[in-house]
Amino acid sequence: MQIGSVTTPFGRRPMTLALVKRQLATTEIKPGKSADKWKIFRDVAEAREVLGLQDRSLAVLDALLTFYPDKELRQDAQLVVFPSNAQLTLRAHGIAGATLRRHLALLVEAGLIVRKDSANGKRYARKDSAGGIESAFGFDVSPLLLRAEELAVMAQQVAADRATFRRAKESLTICRRDVRKLITAAIEEGASGDWVTIEQVYITLMSRIPRAPTLSDVASILDEMSLLQEEIINTLEMQQNNENTSINDARGERHIQNSKPESNHELEPSPRNGQGATAVDDSRPPREPLRNFPLGMVLRACPEIAMYGPGGSIGSWREMMGAAVVVRSMLGISPSAYQEACEVMGPENAAAAVACILERTGHINSPGGYLRDLTRKAERGEFSLGPVLMALRRAHGQGERAVG
């Protein structure tokens, strides 16, 4: 096997330390190691973008591997193939000479093959008296065997990323469809709410989708589109609750007006305590709890709270709530104010509200009073975290500190 020595390229092709490193690395192949050459080729094809290769590069690599006679690359075999450019062109489906040389260079640069040039740059094999190959000059494919496991992991990661990207695009498509139709229905049916502003936010989000989005692009816009969807649903739910309340109040009035005169004793003080009792309207529906937003969304909108988590990071809602208690004390928010927020908003939303206050602390004179005000609004059904988180996300997306 022709490994273990460092050779320099023929002609004007330069020698680099990276090439020296790659040639020396071939001596590290474990004794007896073997791998299916076509399995390695499929892994390279899967990871071609990561490796900086093009489709024509794969065609050239495929042609090179056809000149290796066995199906498996083996550590104890002769791993140098020596086809001429004319033979390579034929097996690479008629690729042009200049294109062939360019893609051979890409394969060398990617660390998949190593040039082993002869004194005159020709590719050939010298045989011994028994007919076996004594030395060969051409392209050494031993880096493929050396990196077989690495290339397999790389291919698996590329496939996983592709699946994640596909799911994210599907989720974004469904989410933006839902948002568009909800906005249209709300406007056409005259639902109360600032639908002009909401629609403008939607249009702005849609304009930010690039023609060739990456996974990070899709994930970022999906987060904000989900926040917008949550805000729309909250707005529609609050309107529905108000309509139900109005209907119940009207029914209560009709019930009182239609009651018989002899039934007036029902409004008299209760005999159980001998004192006057205040009439309570039990027909009013209970206040709907605030929706919880995903922890990842909250942390992306409010990254500063992470440093107050264990080890300077937050990985669960339990850790988030623990960090909120620390921040609450640091900002001077009283325990009673935070407890009331937890009871009204729920502990997760209360912790998220504290995180939002921390992001805007330079613009809030009294964090405790501000939290109490948010709690009162939430109790009246007039507050949602969605717009706050969206504003903070947009501010961070512009590279500025969130100012609310």
Coordinates of C-alpha atoms in Angstrom, one line a residue:
M1 CA 0.0 0.0 0.0
Q2 CA 1.4 3.4 -1.0
I3 CA 1.0 5.4 2.2
G4 CA 3.3 6.8 4.8
S5 CA 5.3 9.2 2.7
V6 CA 4.8 12.9 1.8
T7 CA 4.9 13.8 -1.9
T8 CA 4.6 17.2 -3.5
P9 CA 2.4 18.1 -6.5
F10 CA 3.8 18.0 -10.0
G11 CA 4.3 21.2 -12.0
R12 CA 3.0 24.6 -10.8
R13 CA 0.5 23.3 -8.3
P14 CA 1.6 24.6 -4.9
M15 CA 2.3 22.6 -1.8
T16 CA 0.6 23.6 1.5
L17 CA 0.9 22.5 5.1
A18 CA -2.7 21.3 4.9
L19 CA -1.7 18.8 2.2
V20 CA 1.2 17.6 4.3
K21 CA -1.2 17.1 7.2
R22 CA -3.7 15.1 5.1
Q23 CA -0.9 12.9 3.7
L24 CA 0.5 12.1 7.1
A25 CA -3.0 11.4 8.5
T26 CA -3.3 8.4 6.1
T27 CA -0.8 6.6 8.3
E28 CA -3.3 6.6 11.1
I29 CA -5.7 4.2 9.5
K30 CA -6.2 1.3 11.9
P31 CA -4.7 -2.0 10.8
G32 CA -7.3 -4.3 9.1
K33 CA -9.9 -1.5 8.7
S34 CA -12.2 -1.7 5.7
A35 CA -15.4 0.0 4.5
D36 CA -17.8 -0.2 1.6
K37 CA -16.6 2.4 -1.0
W38 CA -20.2 3.0 -2.2
K39 CA -21.5 3.6 1.3
I40 CA -18.8 6.2 1.8
F41 CA -19.7 7.7 -1.5
R42 CA -23.4 8.0 -0.5
D43 CA -22.3 9.7 2.7
V44 CA -20.1 12.2 0.8
A45 CA -23.1 12.8 -1.6
E46 CA -25.4 13.6 1.4
A47 CA -22.9 15.9 3.0
R48 CA -21.6 17.5 -0.3
E49 CA -22.7 21.1 0.7
V50 CA -20.9 20.9 4.0
L51 CA -17.8 19.6 2.2
G52 CA -18.0 22.4 -0.4
L53 CA -18.6 20.0 -3.3
Q54 CA -20.9 20.3 -6.3
D55 CA -22.8 17.6 -8.3
R56 CA -20.0 17.4 -10.9
S57 CA -17.5 16.8 -8.0
L58 CA -19.5 13.7 -7.1
A59 CA -19.5 12.6 -10.7
V60 CA -15.7 12.8 -10.7
L61 CA -15.4 11.0 -7.4
D62 CA -17.7 8.2 -8.6
A63 CA -15.5 7.8 -11.7
L64 CA -12.4 7.6 -9.6
L65 CA -13.9 4.9 -7.4
T66 CA -14.8 2.8 -10.4
F67 CA -11.1 2.4 -11.0
Y68 CA -10.6 0.8 -7.6
P69 CA -11.3 -2.9 -8.4
D70 CA -12.8 -4.1 -5.1
K71 CA -16.1 -3.1 -3.4
E72 CA -14.4 -2.4 -0.1
L73 CA -11.6 0.0 0.6
R74 CA -9.1 -1.9 2.8
Q75 CA -6.2 -0.7 4.8
D76 CA -3.9 -3.4 3.6
A77 CA -4.8 -2.9 -0.1
Q78 CA -3.3 -0.6 -2.8
L79 CA -5.4 2.5 -2.5
V80 CA -3.9 4.6 -5.4
V81 CA -5.9 4.7 -8.6
F82 CA -4.2 6.0 -11.8
P83 CA -6.7 6.7 -14.6
S84 CA -5.8 9.1 -17.4
N85 CA -7.9 12.3 -17.9
A86 CA -9.3 10.7 -21.0
Q87 CA -10.5 7.7 -19.0
L88 CA -11.9 9.9 -16.2
T89 CA -13.8 12.1 -18.8
L90 CA -15.4 9.0 -20.3
R91 CA -16.6 7.6 -17.0
A92 CA -17.7 11.0 -15.8
H93 CA -20.2 11.3 -18.7
G94 CA -18.1 13.4 -21.0
I95 CA -17.1 16.1 -18.6
A96 CA -14.9 18.8 -20.1
G97 CA -11.2 18.8 -19.4
A98 CA -11.1 22.1 -17.5
T99 CA -14.1 21.1 -15.5
L100 CA -12.5 17.8 -14.6
R101 CA -9.4 19.5 -13.3
R102 CA -11.4 22.0 -11.3
H103 CA -13.4 19.3 -9.5
L104 CA -10.4 17.1 -8.9
A105 CA -8.9 20.1 -7.1
L106 CA -12.1 20.5 -5.1
L107 CA -11.9 16.8 -4.0
V108 CA -8.3 17.4 -2.9
E109 CA -9.3 20.5 -1.1
A110 CA -12.1 18.7 0.7
G111 CA -9.6 16.2 2.0
L112 CA -11.2 13.2 0.2
I113 CA -8.3 12.3 -2.1
V114 CA -4.6 13.0 -2.1
R115 CA -2.5 13.5 -5.2
K116 CA 0.5 11.1 -5.5
D117 CA 2.3 12.5 -8.5
S118 CA 5.1 10.8 -10.4
A119 CA 8.3 12.6 -11.5
N120 CA 6.8 13.6 -14.8
G121 CA 3.2 14.0 -13.6
K122 CA 2.0 10.9 -15.4
R123 CA -0.3 8.4 -13.7
Y124 CA 0.7 4.8 -13.9
A125 CA 1.6 1.7 -11.8
R126 CA 5.0 -0.1 -11.7
K127 CA 4.7 -3.8 -11.2
D128 CA 7.1 -6.2 -9.7
S129 CA 8.4 -9.5 -11.2
A130 CA 5.3 -11.4 -9.8
G131 CA 2.9 -9.0 -11.5
G132 CA 1.8 -7.2 -8.3
I133 CA 1.8 -3.4 -8.1
E134 CA 5.0 -2.2 -6.6
S135 CA 4.2 1.5 -6.7
A136 CA 1.5 3.6 -8.2
F137 CA 1.1 7.3 -9.1
G138 CA -2.3 9.0 -9.4
F139 CA -4.9 9.7 -6.7
D140 CA -4.8 8.1 -3.3
V141 CA -8.3 7.4 -2.0
S142 CA -7.2 6.3 1.5
P143 CA -8.6 9.6 3.1
L144 CA -12.0 8.2 2.3
L145 CA -11.3 5.1 4.4
L146 CA -9.7 7.1 7.1
R147 CA -12.7 9.5 7.4
A148 CA -15.4 6.8 6.9
E149 CA -17.0 7.3 10.3
E150 CA -16.7 11.1 10.2
L151 CA -18.4 11.2 6.9
A152 CA -21.2 9.0 8.1
V153 CA -21.9 11.2 11.1
M154 CA -21.7 14.3 8.8
A155 CA -24.3 12.7 6.5
Q156 CA -26.6 11.8 9.3
Q157 CA -26.5 15.4 10.7
V158 CA -27.2 16.8 7.3
A159 CA -30.2 14.5 6.9
A160 CA -31.5 15.4 10.4
D161 CA -31.1 19.1 9.7
R162 CA -33.0 18.7 6.4
A163 CA -35.8 17.0 8.2
T164 CA -35.9 19.7 10.9
F165 CA -35.9 22.4 8.2
R166 CA -38.8 20.6 6.4
R167 CA -40.9 20.4 9.5
A168 CA -40.2 24.1 10.4
K169 CA -41.3 25.2 6.9
E170 CA -44.4 23.1 7.2
S171 CA -45.2 24.6 10.6
L172 CA -44.6 28.2 9.3
T173 CA -46.8 27.5 6.3
I174 CA -49.7 26.3 8.5
C175 CA -49.2 29.1 11.1
R176 CA -49.1 31.9 8.5
R177 CA -52.2 30.4 6.8
D178 CA -54.0 30.4 10.1
V179 CA -53.0 34.0 11.0
R180 CA -54.0 35.3 7.5
K181 CA -57.5 33.6 7.7
L182 CA -58.1 34.6 11.3
I183 CA -57.3 38.3 10.5
T184 CA -59.5 38.2 7.4
A185 CA -62.4 36.6 9.3
A186 CA -62.1 39.2 12.1
I187 CA -62.1 42.1 9.7
E188 CA -64.9 40.9 7.6
E189 CA -67.1 40.1 10.6
G190 CA -66.3 43.3 12.4
A191 CA -64.6 41.8 15.5
S192 CA -63.3 44.4 17.9
G193 CA -59.6 44.9 18.0
D194 CA -56.8 46.8 16.3
W195 CA -56.8 44.6 13.2
V196 CA -55.1 47.1 11.0
T197 CA -52.0 47.1 13.2
I198 CA -52.1 43.3 13.5
E199 CA -52.4 42.9 9.8
Q200 CA -49.4 45.2 9.3
V201 CA -47.3 43.1 11.7
Y202 CA -48.3 40.1 9.6
I203 CA -47.3 41.8 6.3
T204 CA -44.0 42.8 7.8
L205 CA -43.2 39.3 9.0
M206 CA -44.1 37.9 5.5
S207 CA -41.8 40.4 3.8
R208 CA -38.9 39.2 6.0
I209 CA -39.0 35.7 4.6
P210 CA -36.1 35.5 2.1
R211 CA -36.4 33.7 -1.2
A212 CA -33.9 31.0 0.0
P213 CA -34.5 30.9 3.7
T214 CA -32.2 29.0 6.1
L215 CA -33.3 27.0 9.2
S216 CA -32.5 29.9 11.5
D217 CA -34.6 32.3 9.2
V218 CA -37.6 30.0 9.3
A219 CA -37.3 29.3 13.1
S220 CA -37.1 33.0 13.9
I221 CA -40.1 34.0 11.8
L222 CA -42.0 31.0 13.0
D223 CA -41.5 32.1 16.6
E224 CA -42.8 35.6 15.9
M225 CA -45.7 34.3 13.7
S226 CA -46.7 32.0 16.6
L227 CA -46.7 35.0 19.0
L228 CA -48.9 36.9 16.6
Q229 CA -51.3 33.9 16.3
E230 CA -51.5 33.7 20.1
E231 CA -52.3 37.4 20.3
I232 CA -55.0 37.1 17.7
I233 CA -56.6 34.2 19.6
N234 CA -56.4 36.1 22.9
T235 CA -58.1 39.1 21.3
L236 CA -60.9 36.9 19.9
E237 CA -61.3 35.0 23.1
M238 CA -61.6 38.2 25.1
Q239 CA -64.3 39.5 22.7
Q240 CA -66.2 36.2 23.1
N241 CA -66.0 36.4 26.9
N242 CA -67.3 40.0 26.8
E243 CA -70.2 38.9 24.5
N244 CA -71.0 36.0 26.9
T245 CA -70.9 38.5 29.9
S246 CA -73.3 40.9 28.1
I247 CA -75.7 38.0 27.3
N248 CA -75.7 36.8 30.9
D249 CA -76.2 40.3 32.2
A250 CA -79.2 40.8 29.8
R251 CA -80.7 37.5 30.9
G252 CA -80.2 38.4 34.5
E253 CA -82.1 41.7 34.0
R254 CA -84.9 39.9 32.2
H255 CA -85.1 37.4 35.0
I256 CA -85.5 40.1 37.6
Q257 CA -88.1 42.1 35.6
N258 CA -90.2 38.9 34.9
S259 CA -90.1 37.7 38.5
K260 CA -93.4 37.6 40.4
P261 CA -94.0 40.2 43.2
E262 CA -94.3 37.5 45.8
S263 CA -90.7 36.3 45.0
N264 CA -89.2 39.6 46.3
H265 CA -88.3 37.8 49.5
E266 CA -85.4 36.2 47.6
L267 CA -83.7 39.7 47.7
E268 CA -84.2 40.1 51.5
P269 CA -81.2 39.7 53.9
S270 CA -80.2 36.2 54.5
P271 CA -81.6 34.8 57.8
R272 CA -78.4 32.9 58.4
N273 CA -76.5 35.8 59.8
G274 CA -79.3 38.2 60.5
Q275 CA -77.6 41.0 58.5
G276 CA -78.1 42.4 55.0
A277 CA -76.4 40.5 52.3
T278 CA -75.0 42.0 49.0
A279 CA -76.4 40.4 45.9
V280 CA -73.6 38.6 43.9
D281 CA -73.8 38.1 40.2
D282 CA -72.8 34.4 39.9
S283 CA -73.7 34.4 36.2
R284 CA -70.4 36.2 35.3
P285 CA -68.1 33.7 33.7
P286 CA -64.7 33.1 35.4
R287 CA -61.7 35.0 33.9
E288 CA -59.8 32.9 31.3
P289 CA -56.2 32.2 32.3
L290 CA -53.4 33.7 30.2
R291 CA -51.8 31.4 27.6
N292 CA -48.4 30.2 28.4
F293 CA -45.8 30.8 25.7
P294 CA -43.0 28.3 25.0
L295 CA -39.9 28.8 27.2
G296 CA -37.6 29.1 24.2
M297 CA -39.6 32.0 22.9
V298 CA -39.4 33.8 26.2
L299 CA -35.7 33.3 26.5
R300 CA -35.0 34.5 23.0
A301 CA -37.0 37.7 23.7
C302 CA -35.5 38.1 27.3
P303 CA -32.0 36.7 27.2
E304 CA -30.7 38.6 30.2
I305 CA -32.6 36.5 32.7
A306 CA -30.6 33.4 31.7
M307 CA -27.5 34.6 33.7
Y308 CA -29.6 34.3 36.9
G309 CA -30.3 30.6 36.3
P310 CA -28.2 27.8 37.7
G311 CA -24.8 27.9 36.0
G312 CA -25.8 31.0 34.0
S313 CA -28.4 29.2 31.9
I314 CA -32.1 28.2 32.0
G315 CA -33.3 24.9 30.7
S316 CA -36.7 24.4 32.2
W317 CA -39.7 26.4 33.6
R318 CA -38.7 25.4 37.1
E319 CA -35.3 27.1 36.6
M320 CA -37.0 30.1 35.0
M321 CA -39.2 30.6 38.0
G322 CA -36.3 30.3 40.3
A323 CA -34.4 32.9 38.3
A324 CA -37.5 35.2 38.4
V325 CA -37.5 35.1 42.2
V326 CA -33.9 36.2 42.3
V327 CA -34.5 39.0 39.8
R328 CA -37.7 40.0 41.6
S329 CA -35.6 40.6 44.8
M330 CA -32.9 42.4 42.8
L331 CA -35.4 44.8 41.2
G332 CA -37.1 45.6 44.5
I333 CA -40.4 43.9 43.6
S334 CA -42.2 43.0 46.8
P335 CA -43.0 39.3 47.5
S336 CA -46.7 40.2 47.7
A337 CA -46.7 41.8 44.3
Y338 CA -45.0 38.8 42.7
Q339 CA -47.3 36.4 44.6
E340 CA -50.4 38.3 43.3
A341 CA -49.0 38.1 39.7
C342 CA -48.5 34.4 40.1
E343 CA -52.1 33.9 41.3
V344 CA -53.6 36.0 38.4
M345 CA -51.3 35.2 35.5
G346 CA -50.0 31.8 36.5
P347 CA -46.5 31.2 37.8
E348 CA -45.0 30.7 34.3
N349 CA -46.4 34.0 32.9
A350 CA -45.5 35.8 36.1
A351 CA -41.9 34.7 35.7
A352 CA -42.0 35.7 32.0
A353 CA -43.3 39.1 33.0
V354 CA -40.4 39.6 35.4
A355 CA -38.0 38.6 32.6
C356 CA -39.6 41.3 30.4
I357 CA -39.3 43.9 33.1
L358 CA -35.6 43.0 33.5
E359 CA -35.1 43.6 29.8
R360 CA -36.7 47.1 30.1
T361 CA -35.4 47.9 33.6
G362 CA -33.7 51.1 32.4
H363 CA -37.0 52.5 31.2
I364 CA -39.2 51.5 34.2
N365 CA -39.1 53.7 37.3
S366 CA -40.9 51.3 39.7
P367 CA -40.6 47.6 38.7
G368 CA -42.9 46.6 41.5
G369 CA -45.6 49.1 40.6
Y370 CA -45.3 48.2 37.0
L371 CA -45.8 44.5 37.8
R372 CA -48.9 45.3 39.9
D373 CA -50.3 47.4 37.0
L374 CA -49.7 44.4 34.6
T375 CA -51.4 42.1 37.1
R376 CA -54.5 44.4 37.3
K377 CA -54.7 44.5 33.5
A378 CA -54.4 40.7 33.3
E379 CA -57.2 40.4 35.9
R380 CA -59.4 42.5 33.7
G381 CA -58.5 40.5 30.6
E382 CA -56.6 43.5 29.1
F383 CA -53.1 42.2 29.1
S384 CA -51.2 39.6 27.1
L385 CA -47.5 38.8 27.0
G386 CA -47.6 38.3 23.2
P387 CA -47.1 41.9 22.1
V388 CA -44.4 42.5 24.7
L389 CA -42.4 39.4 23.6
M390 CA -42.8 40.4 20.0
A391 CA -41.5 43.9 20.6
L392 CA -38.5 42.6 22.4
R393 CA -37.8 40.0 19.7
R394 CA -38.0 42.7 17.0
A395 CA -35.6 44.9 19.0
H396 CA -33.1 42.1 19.4
G397 CA -33.4 41.3 15.7
Q398 CA -32.2 44.8 14.9
G399 CA -29.2 44.3 17.1
E400 CA -30.4 46.8 19.7
R401 CA -31.1 46.4 23.3
A402 CA -34.8 45.8 24.0
V403 CA -36.6 48.9 25.1
G404 CA -40.2 47.7 25.1

